[in-house]
Amino acid sequence: NTLVTPAPPSNKFISNDGYKMQRLYMRMLYVDDPSLVFFNIPTMALSSLMLIEYQCKWYVQYMKGILQPSQEEMELEIQSRQCDKTQD
């Protein structure tokens, strides 16, 4: 029997380096589908509990319609972290 290793699936969410999430506004909200959110991705020198508390408060305001960043604002925020080694 020959063991065949399947090719890795193509994934537009992960960059070529295999660990960076792509297109996350404020490192949590997926721009192409704002109903998809990732909480507590550790990218800052901040307590994990503080980070998730901040993110949850922000997301509640977003879901209530209090905070509604435009597509352009989200794209600019993502572009501002393009060279950041800790980017999503």
Tab-separated table of C-alpha atoms in Angstrom:
chain	number	residue	atom	x	y	z
A	1	ASN	CA	0.000	0.000	0.000
A	2	THR	CA	1.185	3.461	-0.889
A	3	LEU	CA	0.383	6.308	1.469
A	4	VAL	CA	-0.825	9.329	-0.455
A	5	THR	CA	-0.733	12.699	1.234
A	6	PRO	CA	-3.520	14.957	-0.002
A	7	ALA	CA	-2.676	18.461	-1.150
A	8	PRO	CA	-3.525	21.150	1.378
A	9	PRO	CA	-6.829	22.858	0.598
A	10	SER	CA	-6.675	26.332	-0.841
A	11	ASN	CA	-7.754	28.832	1.746
A	12	LYS	CA	-8.250	32.528	1.088
A	13	PHE	CA	-8.315	33.222	4.840
A	14	ILE	CA	-4.707	32.192	5.477
A	15	SER	CA	-1.660	33.756	3.858
A	16	ASN	CA	1.211	31.824	2.332
A	17	ASP	CA	3.061	31.741	5.641
A	18	GLY	CA	0.277	29.585	7.064
A	19	TYR	CA	-0.628	31.504	10.184
A	20	LYS	CA	-1.907	34.991	9.434
A	21	MET	CA	-5.647	35.520	9.189
A	22	GLN	CA	-6.533	37.903	6.395
A	23	ARG	CA	-8.947	40.823	6.110
A	24	LEU	CA	-9.881	41.162	9.771
A	25	TYR	CA	-11.024	44.649	10.749
A	26	MET	CA	-9.653	45.481	14.195
A	27	ARG	CA	-8.156	41.981	14.144
A	28	MET	CA	-11.541	40.377	14.695
A	29	LEU	CA	-14.269	41.223	12.154
A	30	TYR	CA	-13.999	39.509	8.759
A	31	VAL	CA	-14.580	42.311	6.241
A	32	ASP	CA	-16.079	40.136	3.498
A	33	ASP	CA	-18.680	38.655	5.881
A	34	PRO	CA	-19.188	40.865	8.959
A	35	SER	CA	-21.256	38.163	10.656
A	36	LEU	CA	-18.004	36.207	11.062
A	37	VAL	CA	-15.973	37.374	14.039
A	38	PHE	CA	-12.862	35.999	15.759
A	39	PHE	CA	-12.399	36.971	19.390
A	40	ASN	CA	-9.167	36.974	21.362
A	41	ILE	CA	-6.578	36.553	18.637
A	42	PRO	CA	-3.465	37.342	20.696
A	43	THR	CA	-1.555	39.976	18.749
A	44	MET	CA	-1.016	42.691	21.334
A	45	ALA	CA	0.839	42.992	24.596
A	46	LEU	CA	-2.457	43.102	26.452
A	47	SER	CA	-4.045	40.758	28.940
A	48	SER	CA	-6.176	38.162	27.177
A	49	LEU	CA	-9.115	38.957	29.466
A	50	MET	CA	-8.812	42.686	28.814
A	51	LEU	CA	-8.615	42.085	25.074
A	52	ILE	CA	-11.697	39.894	24.876
A	53	GLU	CA	-13.668	42.245	27.144
A	54	TYR	CA	-12.841	45.187	24.868
A	55	GLN	CA	-13.648	43.192	21.742
A	56	CYS	CA	-16.979	41.947	23.088
A	57	LYS	CA	-18.037	45.470	24.092
A	58	TRP	CA	-17.085	46.771	20.652
A	59	TYR	CA	-18.895	43.935	18.871
A	60	VAL	CA	-22.123	44.458	20.860
A	61	GLN	CA	-22.126	48.114	19.786
A	62	TYR	CA	-21.435	47.015	16.205
A	63	MET	CA	-24.330	44.533	16.245
A	64	LYS	CA	-26.676	47.157	17.723
A	65	GLY	CA	-25.770	49.487	14.854
A	66	ILE	CA	-24.147	52.061	17.133
A	67	LEU	CA	-20.758	51.541	15.447
A	68	GLN	CA	-20.967	51.115	11.688
A	69	PRO	CA	-17.558	51.526	10.035
A	70	SER	CA	-17.727	51.998	6.279
A	71	GLN	CA	-16.123	49.500	3.925
A	72	GLU	CA	-13.481	52.139	3.165
A	73	GLU	CA	-12.678	52.633	6.874
A	74	MET	CA	-12.289	48.889	7.345
A	75	GLU	CA	-10.032	48.566	4.298
A	76	LEU	CA	-7.843	51.470	5.471
A	77	GLU	CA	-7.455	49.971	8.944
A	78	ILE	CA	-6.424	46.628	7.454
A	79	GLN	CA	-3.974	48.308	5.051
A	80	SER	CA	-2.400	50.221	7.943
A	81	ARG	CA	-1.197	46.876	9.356
A	82	GLN	CA	0.068	45.455	6.060
A	83	CYS	CA	3.737	45.371	7.140
A	84	ASP	CA	3.009	44.478	10.742
A	85	LYS	CA	4.691	41.173	11.625
A	86	THR	CA	1.920	40.445	14.133
A	87	GLN	CA	-0.814	41.086	11.594
A	88	ASP	CA	-3.761	38.792	12.089
